[in-house]
Amino acid sequence: MRGGGLILRKSKIEWCDYTWNPITGCRHNCGYCYARRMVGRFEGDIRLNKMAREDYLLIPAADGSEDIYVLDAPMLNEAGSPLLYPFGFEPTYHRYRMDETSVPAKVKIGNNIFIGAMSDIFGDWVPHKWIDDIFSVCMKYPIHNYLFLTKNPERYVDFGVPMGQANLWYGTTVTGDGDIYRVASLLMMNAKTFVSIEPLKERIGKDNIESICGAADWIIIGAETGRNKYKVVPDADWIEDIVVVADRAGKPVFMKNSLIPIIGEDNMRRDFPEQLRYSRVSPKMEKKLYDFCARCKGREKKSDMITLLAKSRRGEQPKQFGFMCPECFMRFCVEMGLDIPRLKELEDSFTEDLDDRESIKRGNNAVKLEEI
């Protein structure tokens, strides 16, 4: 059965805003894989799904291994709900997730989008065409930052991924000294790169940490989660080793919440590279979200300013005619002898911007400025 549509939800992965999974399934067979564990809840009856041959295609895998699946529409269960993983963790191309309902198309403000949270986009079995299709969508919606993560970074180079673009980030996973060979591919790339040290399964040698920091623009650290979270619990010293070298190299470090029980909330680092800190918007959306302060002409988000409304008759609907930044609005009220409305935004703005020079005097229904 086929049908269904996209439900857009923020990601629970702390270092991104959204995930986009045009490809699901993987053949790495990692024992700690969270994605494989999740799939079982949403796959339905795989045997029956495979019997519905009219609903999917089977094509050769790029590496000559067992055939892989293509869906041009979601498969539905008997209740009419979409099956997210109808073939379990077998590699599947959900081609219907590439159109105008895709995550990059639906999210209008620039976000950090992790591509392939439920797969390895650059696994050897993935056809070249699938990867090409994904980059085509990325190029169509350049306001987003796109983050790729693979255990097969050699294919970044072999494929010839787009280089030199600040919104394309290429990462690889390192869990211990035995994975350090992967960072060599990042050194060959003229691109933004990151290393995900998750799960951290052993103390990584200092030389290898330096190799990671030399190859990556950003470092993410996390412990194993799920049923095996107590199998290998990193020591605080293992984490500190990485942070010390990263700080010396000037590389931002993002610690996942799985480290809180180990090092405590006060010692957590959630640093982002400059490029990933700020949202970008399309010109059309920018016009909707931003305007100029009527007084100082500074350009700010409309949501951060005071909306100016006017009406000439009782009962008439007020008409919006402009915006004013909080500081200008307070100064205007003082100059005109008006009480400043008790608005949290005004108190916050005053506290942040004017605390060294002015004071707030609270009355029952208003906030007044003295000596402004």
CSV table of C-alpha atoms in Angstrom, one decimal:
chain,number,residue,atom,x,y,z
A,1,MET,CA,0.0,0.0,0.0
A,2,ARG,CA,1.2,3.5,-0.8
A,3,GLY,CA,0.6,7.1,0.2
A,4,GLY,CA,1.3,9.4,3.1
A,5,GLY,CA,3.2,12.7,3.5
A,6,LEU,CA,6.0,14.4,5.3
A,7,ILE,CA,5.7,15.2,9.0
A,8,LEU,CA,8.3,17.9,9.9
A,9,ARG,CA,9.8,17.6,13.4
A,10,LYS,CA,12.8,19.1,15.0
A,11,SER,CA,15.6,16.5,15.5
A,12,LYS,CA,16.5,15.1,18.9
A,13,ILE,CA,20.1,15.0,17.8
A,14,GLU,CA,21.6,17.9,19.8
A,15,TRP,CA,24.0,19.1,17.1
A,16,CYS,CA,21.6,19.6,14.3
A,17,ASP,CA,18.1,21.2,13.8
A,18,TYR,CA,16.6,18.6,11.4
A,19,THR,CA,17.4,15.3,9.9
A,20,TRP,CA,16.7,14.3,6.3
A,21,ASN,CA,16.7,10.7,5.4
A,22,PRO,CA,16.2,10.1,1.7
A,23,ILE,CA,18.2,6.9,2.1
A,24,THR,CA,17.7,4.5,5.1
A,25,GLY,CA,19.4,1.3,6.0
A,26,CYS,CA,23.1,0.4,6.3
A,27,ARG,CA,25.4,-2.6,5.9
A,28,HIS,CA,28.2,-1.7,8.3
A,29,ASN,CA,26.7,-3.9,11.0
A,30,CYS,CA,28.0,-1.7,13.9
A,31,GLY,CA,27.2,-3.3,17.3
A,32,TYR,CA,26.4,0.1,18.8
A,33,CYS,CA,24.1,1.4,16.0
A,34,TYR,CA,21.1,3.3,17.4
A,35,ALA,CA,19.5,3.5,14.0
A,36,ARG,CA,19.2,-0.3,13.6
A,37,ARG,CA,17.6,-0.5,17.0
A,38,MET,CA,15.0,2.1,16.1
A,39,VAL,CA,14.0,0.6,12.8
A,40,GLY,CA,12.3,-2.4,14.4
A,41,ARG,CA,9.5,-0.2,15.8
A,42,PHE,CA,8.5,1.1,12.4
A,43,GLU,CA,9.1,-1.7,9.9
A,44,GLY,CA,5.9,-3.6,10.0
A,45,ASP,CA,5.8,-7.1,8.6
A,46,ILE,CA,8.9,-7.2,6.3
A,47,ARG,CA,7.8,-10.5,4.7
A,48,LEU,CA,4.4,-9.1,3.6
A,49,ASN,CA,6.0,-5.8,2.5
A,50,LYS,CA,8.4,-7.6,0.2
A,51,MET,CA,5.4,-9.5,-1.3
A,52,ALA,CA,4.0,-6.2,-2.6
A,53,ARG,CA,6.3,-6.2,-5.6
A,54,GLU,CA,4.2,-3.5,-7.4
A,55,ASP,CA,5.1,-1.0,-4.7
A,56,TYR,CA,8.9,-0.9,-5.0
A,57,LEU,CA,11.9,-1.5,-7.2
A,58,LEU,CA,14.9,-3.7,-6.7
A,59,ILE,CA,18.2,-2.5,-8.2
A,60,PRO,CA,21.8,-3.7,-8.0
A,61,ALA,CA,23.9,-2.4,-5.2
A,62,ALA,CA,26.9,-0.2,-6.3
A,63,ASP,CA,29.4,-2.7,-4.7
A,64,GLY,CA,27.8,-5.8,-6.2
A,65,SER,CA,26.3,-7.0,-3.0
A,66,GLU,CA,22.6,-7.9,-2.5
A,67,ASP,CA,20.1,-5.8,-4.4
A,68,ILE,CA,18.7,-2.6,-2.7
A,69,TYR,CA,15.3,-1.0,-2.7
A,70,VAL,CA,13.7,2.0,-4.3
A,71,LEU,CA,10.3,3.5,-3.2
A,72,ASP,CA,8.5,6.2,-5.2
A,73,ALA,CA,5.8,6.5,-2.6
A,74,PRO,CA,5.5,5.5,1.0
A,75,MET,CA,4.3,2.0,1.8
A,76,LEU,CA,1.3,1.9,4.2
A,77,ASN,CA,0.4,-0.5,6.9
A,78,GLU,CA,-3.1,-2.0,7.2
A,79,ALA,CA,-4.3,1.0,9.2
A,80,GLY,CA,-3.2,3.4,6.4
A,81,SER,CA,-0.2,4.8,8.2
A,82,PRO,CA,3.2,5.1,6.4
A,83,LEU,CA,5.9,2.5,7.1
A,84,LEU,CA,9.1,4.4,7.6
A,85,TYR,CA,11.3,1.3,7.1
A,86,PRO,CA,9.3,-1.3,5.3
A,87,PHE,CA,12.4,-3.4,4.5
A,88,GLY,CA,13.9,-3.1,7.9
A,89,PHE,CA,17.5,-1.9,7.8
A,90,GLU,CA,18.1,-2.9,4.2
A,91,PRO,CA,19.4,0.1,2.1
A,92,THR,CA,16.3,1.9,0.7
A,93,TYR,CA,16.0,5.0,-1.5
A,94,HIS,CA,12.9,6.9,-0.6
A,95,ARG,CA,12.7,8.9,-3.8
A,96,TYR,CA,9.5,10.6,-2.8
A,97,ARG,CA,11.5,12.4,-0.1
A,98,MET,CA,13.3,14.4,-2.8
A,99,ASP,CA,10.5,16.6,-4.1
A,100,GLU,CA,8.9,19.8,-2.9
A,101,THR,CA,7.9,18.1,0.3
A,102,SER,CA,11.5,17.3,1.3
A,103,VAL,CA,13.0,18.7,4.5
A,104,PRO,CA,15.2,21.3,2.7
A,105,ALA,CA,12.2,22.5,0.8
A,106,LYS,CA,9.8,22.7,3.7
A,107,VAL,CA,12.0,24.5,6.2
A,108,LYS,CA,12.0,28.1,5.0
A,109,ILE,CA,14.7,29.5,7.4
A,110,GLY,CA,18.2,28.2,7.1
A,111,ASN,CA,18.9,25.3,9.5
A,112,ASN,CA,21.6,22.7,10.2
A,113,ILE,CA,20.3,19.6,8.4
A,114,PHE,CA,22.0,16.2,9.1
A,115,ILE,CA,21.6,14.1,6.0
A,116,GLY,CA,21.5,10.3,6.6
A,117,ALA,CA,20.9,9.9,10.3
A,118,MET,CA,19.4,6.5,9.5
A,119,SER,CA,21.9,5.3,6.9
A,120,ASP,CA,25.4,5.9,5.6
A,121,ILE,CA,24.9,8.0,2.5
A,122,PHE,CA,28.5,7.2,1.3
A,123,GLY,CA,28.4,3.4,2.0
A,124,ASP,CA,30.0,1.5,-0.9
A,125,TRP,CA,26.6,-0.1,-1.7
A,126,VAL,CA,25.0,3.3,-2.4
A,127,PRO,CA,24.6,4.1,-6.2
A,128,HIS,CA,26.4,7.2,-7.5
A,129,LYS,CA,23.0,8.5,-8.8
A,130,TRP,CA,21.4,8.5,-5.4
A,131,ILE,CA,24.2,10.7,-4.0
A,132,ASP,CA,24.0,13.0,-7.1
A,133,ASP,CA,20.3,13.4,-6.5
A,134,ILE,CA,20.9,14.4,-2.8
A,135,PHE,CA,23.5,17.1,-3.8
A,136,SER,CA,21.1,18.4,-6.4
A,137,VAL,CA,18.5,19.1,-3.7
A,138,CYS,CA,21.2,20.7,-1.5
A,139,MET,CA,22.2,23.0,-4.3
A,140,LYS,CA,18.6,24.0,-4.9
A,141,TYR,CA,18.1,25.1,-1.2
A,142,PRO,CA,21.5,26.8,-0.3
A,143,ILE,CA,20.2,28.6,2.7
A,144,HIS,CA,20.7,25.5,4.8
A,145,ASN,CA,23.9,24.0,6.2
A,146,TYR,CA,24.1,20.3,5.3
A,147,LEU,CA,26.0,17.8,7.4
A,148,PHE,CA,27.1,14.4,6.1
A,149,LEU,CA,28.5,11.7,8.4
A,150,THR,CA,30.1,8.4,7.2
A,151,LYS,CA,32.3,5.6,8.3
A,152,ASN,CA,33.5,5.4,4.7
A,153,PRO,CA,35.1,8.9,4.1
A,154,GLU,CA,37.3,7.6,1.3
A,155,ARG,CA,34.2,7.8,-0.8
A,156,TYR,CA,34.0,11.6,-0.3
A,157,VAL,CA,37.2,11.8,-2.3
A,158,ASP,CA,36.4,9.0,-4.8
A,159,PHE,CA,32.9,10.5,-5.5
A,160,GLY,CA,34.2,14.0,-5.8
A,161,VAL,CA,31.9,15.7,-3.5
A,162,PRO,CA,31.4,19.5,-3.9
A,163,MET,CA,34.3,21.3,-2.2
A,164,GLY,CA,34.9,24.8,-0.9
A,165,GLN,CA,31.2,25.5,0.0
A,166,ALA,CA,30.7,26.8,3.5
A,167,ASN,CA,27.3,25.2,3.9
A,168,LEU,CA,28.5,21.6,3.1
A,169,TRP,CA,30.1,19.8,6.1
A,170,TYR,CA,31.7,16.4,5.7
A,171,GLY,CA,32.2,14.2,8.8
A,172,THR,CA,33.5,10.8,9.8
A,173,THR,CA,33.1,8.7,12.9
A,174,VAL,CA,36.0,7.7,15.2
A,175,THR,CA,35.3,5.6,18.3
A,176,GLY,CA,38.9,4.8,19.2
A,177,ASP,CA,42.5,4.5,18.0
A,178,GLY,CA,41.5,1.8,15.5
A,179,ASP,CA,39.4,4.2,13.5
A,180,ILE,CA,42.0,7.0,13.2
A,181,TYR,CA,42.8,6.1,9.6
A,182,ARG,CA,39.5,7.6,8.6
A,183,VAL,CA,40.6,11.2,9.2
A,184,ALA,CA,43.2,11.0,6.5
A,185,SER,CA,40.5,11.4,3.9
A,186,LEU,CA,39.3,14.7,5.5
A,187,LEU,CA,42.8,16.1,5.1
A,188,MET,CA,42.5,15.6,1.4
A,189,MET,CA,39.4,17.8,1.2
A,190,ASN,CA,39.1,21.5,0.6
A,191,ALA,CA,35.9,21.6,2.6
A,192,LYS,CA,34.4,22.0,6.0
A,193,THR,CA,34.9,18.9,8.1
A,194,PHE,CA,34.1,17.4,11.4
A,195,VAL,CA,34.7,14.3,13.4
A,196,SER,CA,32.1,12.6,15.6
A,197,ILE,CA,33.8,10.7,18.4
A,198,GLU,CA,30.7,8.8,19.4
A,199,PRO,CA,30.5,6.4,21.1
A,200,LEU,CA,33.9,7.1,22.7
A,201,LYS,CA,34.9,3.5,23.4
A,202,GLU,CA,38.5,3.9,24.7
A,203,ARG,CA,41.1,6.5,25.6
A,204,ILE,CA,42.4,7.9,22.4
A,205,GLY,CA,46.2,8.4,22.1
A,206,LYS,CA,47.4,12.0,22.1
A,207,ASP,CA,49.0,11.7,18.7
A,208,ASN,CA,45.7,10.5,17.3
A,209,ILE,CA,43.8,13.3,19.0
A,210,GLU,CA,46.2,15.7,17.3
A,211,SER,CA,45.5,14.0,14.0
A,212,ILE,CA,41.7,14.5,14.5
A,213,CYS,CA,42.1,18.1,15.5
A,214,GLY,CA,44.4,18.7,12.5
A,215,ALA,CA,41.8,17.3,10.1
A,216,ALA,CA,38.5,18.5,11.5
A,217,ASP,CA,37.0,22.0,11.9
A,218,TRP,CA,34.6,20.7,14.6
A,219,ILE,CA,34.7,17.8,17.1
A,220,ILE,CA,31.6,16.1,18.6
A,221,ILE,CA,32.0,13.8,21.6
A,222,GLY,CA,29.4,11.4,23.0
A,223,ALA,CA,29.0,8.2,25.0
A,224,GLU,CA,27.2,5.0,24.0
A,225,THR,CA,23.4,5.2,24.6
A,226,GLY,CA,20.5,2.7,24.7
A,227,ARG,CA,20.7,-0.8,26.0
A,228,ASN,CA,24.5,-0.9,25.9
A,229,LYS,CA,25.2,2.5,27.6
A,230,TYR,CA,26.9,0.8,30.5
A,231,LYS,CA,29.0,-1.5,28.4
A,232,VAL,CA,31.8,1.1,27.9
A,233,VAL,CA,31.4,4.3,30.0
A,234,PRO,CA,34.1,6.8,29.1
A,235,ASP,CA,36.3,8.2,31.9
A,236,ALA,CA,36.3,12.0,32.4
A,237,ASP,CA,40.0,11.9,31.6
A,238,TRP,CA,39.4,10.5,28.1
A,239,ILE,CA,37.1,13.4,27.4
A,240,GLU,CA,39.5,16.0,28.9
A,241,ASP,CA,42.4,14.6,26.7
A,242,ILE,CA,40.4,15.5,23.6
A,243,VAL,CA,39.2,18.9,24.9
A,244,VAL,CA,42.7,20.0,25.9
A,245,VAL,CA,44.2,19.3,22.4
A,246,ALA,CA,41.1,20.8,20.7
A,247,ASP,CA,41.4,24.0,22.7
A,248,ARG,CA,45.1,24.3,21.8
A,249,ALA,CA,44.2,23.8,18.2
A,250,GLY,CA,41.3,26.3,18.4
A,251,LYS,CA,38.7,23.7,17.3
A,252,PRO,CA,35.2,24.0,18.8
A,253,VAL,CA,33.9,21.0,20.8
A,254,PHE,CA,30.3,19.9,21.1
A,255,MET,CA,29.5,17.4,23.9
A,256,LYS,CA,26.4,15.4,23.7
A,257,ASN,CA,24.1,15.1,26.7
A,258,SER,CA,25.2,11.5,27.2
A,259,LEU,CA,28.3,12.9,28.8
A,260,ILE,CA,26.5,14.8,31.5
A,261,PRO,CA,26.5,11.9,34.0
A,262,ILE,CA,30.3,11.6,33.5
A,263,ILE,CA,31.5,15.2,33.7
A,264,GLY,CA,28.5,17.1,35.0
A,265,GLU,CA,26.4,19.8,33.4
A,266,ASP,CA,28.8,22.6,34.5
A,267,ASN,CA,31.6,21.1,32.5
A,268,MET,CA,29.7,20.6,29.3
A,269,ARG,CA,30.8,22.2,26.1
A,270,ARG,CA,28.3,22.9,23.3
A,271,ASP,CA,30.4,24.9,20.9
A,272,PHE,CA,29.4,25.3,17.2
A,273,PRO,CA,31.6,26.6,14.4
A,274,GLU,CA,30.7,30.1,13.3
A,275,GLN,CA,29.0,28.9,10.1
A,276,LEU,CA,26.6,26.7,12.1
A,277,ARG,CA,25.6,29.2,14.7
A,278,TYR,CA,23.3,31.5,12.7
A,279,SER,CA,20.2,30.8,10.6
A,280,ARG,CA,20.0,32.2,7.1
A,281,VAL,CA,16.8,33.0,5.3
A,282,SER,CA,15.7,33.3,1.7
A,283,PRO,CA,15.3,36.9,0.3
A,284,LYS,CA,11.5,36.4,0.3
A,285,MET,CA,11.4,35.1,3.9
A,286,GLU,CA,13.9,37.8,4.9
A,287,LYS,CA,11.4,40.5,3.9
A,288,LYS,CA,8.8,38.9,6.0
A,289,LEU,CA,10.9,38.5,9.1
A,290,TYR,CA,13.0,41.7,9.2
A,291,ASP,CA,12.3,45.5,9.1
A,292,PHE,CA,13.9,48.8,10.1
A,293,CYS,CA,13.4,50.6,13.4
A,294,ALA,CA,11.4,53.8,12.7
A,295,ARG,CA,13.7,55.8,14.9
A,296,CYS,CA,17.3,54.6,14.6
A,297,LYS,CA,16.8,52.8,11.2
A,298,GLY,CA,18.6,49.7,12.5
A,299,ARG,CA,17.5,46.5,10.9
A,300,GLU,CA,16.3,43.8,13.2
A,301,LYS,CA,13.9,40.9,13.4
A,302,LYS,CA,10.3,42.1,13.6
A,303,SER,CA,9.8,39.6,16.5
A,304,ASP,CA,12.5,41.5,18.5
A,305,MET,CA,10.9,44.9,18.0
A,306,ILE,CA,7.9,46.8,19.2
A,307,THR,CA,5.0,46.8,16.7
A,308,LEU,CA,3.6,50.3,16.1
A,309,LEU,CA,-0.2,50.4,15.7
A,310,ALA,CA,-2.7,53.2,15.1
A,311,LYS,CA,-6.5,53.7,14.9
A,312,SER,CA,-8.6,56.9,14.5
A,313,ARG,CA,-12.0,55.7,15.8
A,314,ARG,CA,-13.2,53.6,18.7
A,315,GLY,CA,-14.0,50.1,17.6
A,316,GLU,CA,-11.8,50.4,14.5
A,317,GLN,CA,-9.2,47.6,13.9
A,318,PRO,CA,-5.7,49.0,14.7
A,319,LYS,CA,-3.4,49.2,11.6
A,320,GLN,CA,0.3,48.4,11.8
A,321,PHE,CA,2.5,51.2,10.4
A,322,GLY,CA,6.0,50.4,11.6
A,323,PHE,CA,8.4,48.9,14.2
A,324,MET,CA,10.7,50.3,16.8
A,325,CYS,CA,13.6,48.6,18.6
A,326,PRO,CA,13.1,48.3,22.4
A,327,GLU,CA,15.7,50.9,23.3
A,328,CYS,CA,14.4,53.5,20.9
A,329,PHE,CA,10.8,52.8,22.0
A,330,MET,CA,11.8,53.4,25.7
A,331,ARG,CA,13.6,56.6,24.8
A,332,PHE,CA,10.6,57.8,22.7
A,333,CYS,CA,8.2,57.1,25.7
A,334,VAL,CA,10.5,59.1,28.1
A,335,GLU,CA,10.8,62.0,25.7
A,336,MET,CA,7.0,62.2,25.2
A,337,GLY,CA,6.3,61.8,28.9
A,338,LEU,CA,4.6,58.5,28.5
A,339,ASP,CA,4.6,55.5,30.8
A,340,ILE,CA,6.5,52.6,29.4
A,341,PRO,CA,4.3,49.5,29.1
A,342,ARG,CA,5.3,46.7,31.4
A,343,LEU,CA,6.6,44.3,28.7
A,344,LYS,CA,9.2,41.7,29.5
A,345,GLU,CA,11.0,42.4,26.3
A,346,LEU,CA,11.5,46.0,27.3
A,347,GLU,CA,12.8,45.1,30.8
A,348,ASP,CA,15.2,42.6,29.2
A,349,SER,CA,16.4,45.1,26.7
A,350,PHE,CA,16.9,47.7,29.3
A,351,THR,CA,18.8,45.4,31.6
A,352,GLU,CA,21.1,44.2,28.8
A,353,ASP,CA,21.8,47.4,27.0
A,354,LEU,CA,21.4,50.3,29.5
A,355,ASP,CA,22.2,48.7,32.9
A,356,ASP,CA,25.4,50.7,33.4
A,357,ARG,CA,23.8,54.1,32.6
A,358,GLU,CA,20.2,54.1,33.7
A,359,SER,CA,17.8,52.5,36.2
A,360,ILE,CA,14.3,51.1,36.1
A,361,LYS,CA,11.7,52.2,38.6
A,362,ARG,CA,8.7,49.9,38.7
A,363,GLY,CA,5.2,51.2,39.4
A,364,ASN,CA,2.0,49.2,39.7
A,365,ASN,CA,1.2,49.3,35.9
A,366,ALA,CA,4.3,50.7,34.2
A,367,VAL,CA,8.0,50.8,34.1
A,368,LYS,CA,9.6,54.3,34.2
A,369,LEU,CA,13.1,55.3,33.3
A,370,GLU,CA,15.1,57.8,35.4
A,371,GLU,CA,18.0,59.9,34.2
A,372,ILE,CA,18.0,58.5,30.7
